[in-house]
GROMACS .gro file of C-alpha atoms in nm:
model
  137
    1MET     CA    1  -5.027  15.917   0.462
    2ILE     CA    2  -5.235  15.891   0.779
    3MET     CA    3  -5.274  15.546   0.934
    4GLN     CA    4  -5.621  15.452   1.040
    5LEU     CA    5  -5.669  15.261   1.364
    6SER     CA    6  -5.966  15.084   1.213
    7ASP     CA    7  -5.730  14.856   1.023
    8ASN     CA    8  -5.769  14.501   1.157
    9ARG     CA    9  -5.396  14.441   1.173
   10TYR     CA   10  -5.356  14.695   1.450
   11PHE     CA   11  -5.634  14.538   1.655
   12GLY     CA   12  -5.467  14.200   1.609
   13VAL     CA   13  -5.140  14.338   1.743
   14LEU     CA   14  -5.320  14.491   2.041
   15PHE     CA   15  -5.456  14.148   2.133
   16LEU     CA   16  -5.135  13.963   2.054
   17ILE     CA   17  -4.905  14.168   2.276
   18PRO     CA   18  -5.071  14.068   2.608
   19ILE     CA   19  -5.083  13.704   2.498
   20LEU     CA   20  -4.711  13.699   2.417
   21LEU     CA   21  -4.635  13.886   2.738
   22ALA     CA   22  -4.827  13.624   2.938
   23PHE     CA   23  -4.628  13.344   2.774
   24PHE     CA   24  -4.302  13.512   2.872
   25LEU     CA   25  -4.412  13.600   3.226
   26GLY     CA   26  -4.578  13.266   3.298
   27GLY     CA   27  -4.738  13.189   3.632
   28VAL     CA   28  -5.079  13.336   3.704
   29TYR     CA   29  -5.079  13.544   3.385
   30LEU     CA   30  -5.027  13.237   3.170
   31HIS     CA   31  -5.304  13.050   3.351
   32ILE     CA   32  -5.548  13.334   3.302
   33VAL     CA   33  -5.466  13.384   2.934
   34VAL     CA   34  -5.470  13.012   2.850
   35SER     CA   35  -5.796  12.963   3.040
   36ILE     CA   36  -5.963  13.249   2.855
   37MET     CA   37  -5.830  13.125   2.521
   38GLY     CA   38  -5.946  12.768   2.591
   39LEU     CA   39  -6.296  12.871   2.696
   40ARG     CA   40  -6.323  13.110   2.403
   41ALA     CA   41  -6.218  12.833   2.164
   42LEU     CA   42  -6.482  12.607   2.324
   43TYR     CA   43  -6.742  12.879   2.270
   44GLU     CA   44  -6.642  12.912   1.904
   45PHE     CA   45  -6.653  12.535   1.857
   46TYR     CA   46  -7.003  12.505   2.006
   47THR     CA   47  -7.126  12.806   1.805
   48VAL     CA   48  -7.006  12.660   1.476
   49VAL     CA   49  -7.145  12.316   1.555
   50ALA     CA   50  -7.481  12.461   1.665
   51LYS     CA   51  -7.530  12.609   1.318
   52LYS     CA   52  -7.578  12.254   1.194
   53SER     CA   53  -7.862  12.038   1.322
   54THR     CA   54  -7.685  11.948   1.649
   55LYS     CA   55  -7.738  12.090   1.996
   56PRO     CA   56  -7.422  12.055   2.201
   57LEU     CA   57  -7.457  12.051   2.578
   58ASP     CA   58  -7.266  12.374   2.602
   59MET     CA   59  -7.318  12.441   2.974
   60VAL     CA   60  -7.177  12.097   3.054
   61GLY     CA   61  -6.873  12.171   2.837
   62TYR     CA   62  -6.819  12.516   2.989
   63GLY     CA   63  -6.858  12.378   3.340
   64PHE     CA   64  -6.602  12.106   3.287
   65GLY     CA   65  -6.370  12.352   3.110
   66ILE     CA   66  -6.381  12.590   3.404
   67LEU     CA   67  -6.331  12.296   3.640
   68LEU     CA   68  -6.030  12.174   3.442
   69PHE     CA   69  -5.856  12.511   3.435
   70SER     CA   70  -5.928  12.581   3.801
   71LEU     CA   71  -5.794  12.238   3.902
   72LEU     CA   72  -5.478  12.299   3.701
   73TYR     CA   73  -5.436  12.634   3.874
   74THR     CA   74  -5.502  12.526   4.232
   75ALA     CA   75  -5.330  12.188   4.248
   76PRO     CA   76  -5.030  12.044   4.074
   77SER     CA   77  -5.181  11.814   3.818
   78ASP     CA   78  -5.082  11.568   3.554
   79LEU     CA   79  -5.255  11.387   3.272
   80THR     CA   80  -5.459  11.188   3.523
   81THR     CA   81  -5.670  11.494   3.602
   82MET     CA   82  -5.755  11.546   3.237
   83ALA     CA   83  -5.830  11.176   3.190
   84ILE     CA   84  -6.067  11.169   3.487
   85LEU     CA   85  -6.243  11.487   3.373
   86THR     CA   86  -6.276  11.348   3.021
   87ILE     CA   87  -6.439  11.034   3.158
   88LEU     CA   88  -6.668  11.241   3.382
   89ILE     CA   89  -6.782  11.470   3.100
   90THR     CA   90  -6.846  11.165   2.882
   91VAL     CA   91  -7.061  11.001   3.149
   92THR     CA   92  -7.242  11.328   3.225
   93ALA     CA   93  -7.315  11.409   2.861
   94LEU     CA   94  -7.435  11.056   2.788
   95ALA     CA   95  -7.655  11.052   3.098
   96ILE     CA   96  -7.814  11.382   2.997
   97SER     CA   97  -7.874  11.254   2.645
   98VAL     CA   98  -8.040  10.941   2.784
   99PHE     CA   99  -8.269  11.116   3.031
  100HIS     CA  100  -8.356  11.425   2.827
  101ARG     CA  101  -8.523  11.351   2.496
  102GLU     CA  102  -8.426  11.681   2.329
  103TYR     CA  103  -8.061  11.567   2.321
  104ASN     CA  104  -7.924  11.261   2.144
  105PHE     CA  105  -7.594  11.074   2.143
  106ILE     CA  106  -7.455  11.290   1.864
  107ASP     CA  107  -7.505  11.600   2.080
  108ALA     CA  108  -7.329  11.428   2.370
  109SER     CA  109  -7.038  11.318   2.152
  110ILE     CA  110  -6.995  11.667   2.006
  111THR     CA  111  -6.991  11.807   2.359
  112VAL     CA  112  -6.712  11.570   2.461
  113ALA     CA  113  -6.521  11.625   2.136
  114GLY     CA  114  -6.534  12.001   2.182
  115PHE     CA  115  -6.404  11.970   2.537
  116ILE     CA  116  -6.114  11.749   2.428
  117TYR     CA  117  -6.036  11.948   2.113
  118THR     CA  118  -6.022  12.286   2.288
  119CYS     CA  119  -5.988  12.275   2.665
  120VAL     CA  120  -5.768  11.967   2.698
  121PHE     CA  121  -5.529  12.085   2.428
  122PHE     CA  122  -5.500  12.431   2.583
  123ALA     CA  123  -5.450  12.271   2.925
  124LEU     CA  124  -5.152  12.083   2.782
  125ILE     CA  125  -4.980  12.421   2.747
  126LEU     CA  126  -5.009  12.465   3.123
  127LEU     CA  127  -4.881  12.114   3.189
  128ILE     CA  128  -4.583  12.165   2.960
  129TYR     CA  129  -4.506  12.494   3.134
  130ALA     CA  130  -4.517  12.318   3.474
  131MET     CA  131  -4.251  12.066   3.366
  132PRO     CA  132  -3.888  12.120   3.462
  133ASN     CA  133  -3.757  12.377   3.213
  134GLY     CA  134  -4.104  12.377   3.059
  135ASN     CA  135  -4.096  12.749   2.996
  136TRP     CA  136  -3.828  12.687   2.731
  137TYR     CA  137  -4.033  12.443   2.521
   0.00000   0.00000   0.00000
């Protein structure tokens, strides 16, 4: 019996091996993989939500997601960084929804919810890894 590479299980394994390797190696590799996974999850969230009648401010969410992951990479951070960025994205999204009539408060709230649900939760992986003995949790 000849195995076909077109089987989806094999493609899943090909993507899973580098992710698991990054979790064991840590450092820069973990930051890169978690950042890509967080931004990809944010993209998926905004794509699913956009199929309904909402228009999330996706560029605002992506910008703050990139800012969050780059701040966690360049400087030792704690939960204060994520709290400040969450407040800033809330103010930014609400200001855009007030001054631009094509967006409403629902769009702004979905933007903030997507940022918290995806980027902040993936950033917690990096914060846990930065703790003493965090690579064992």
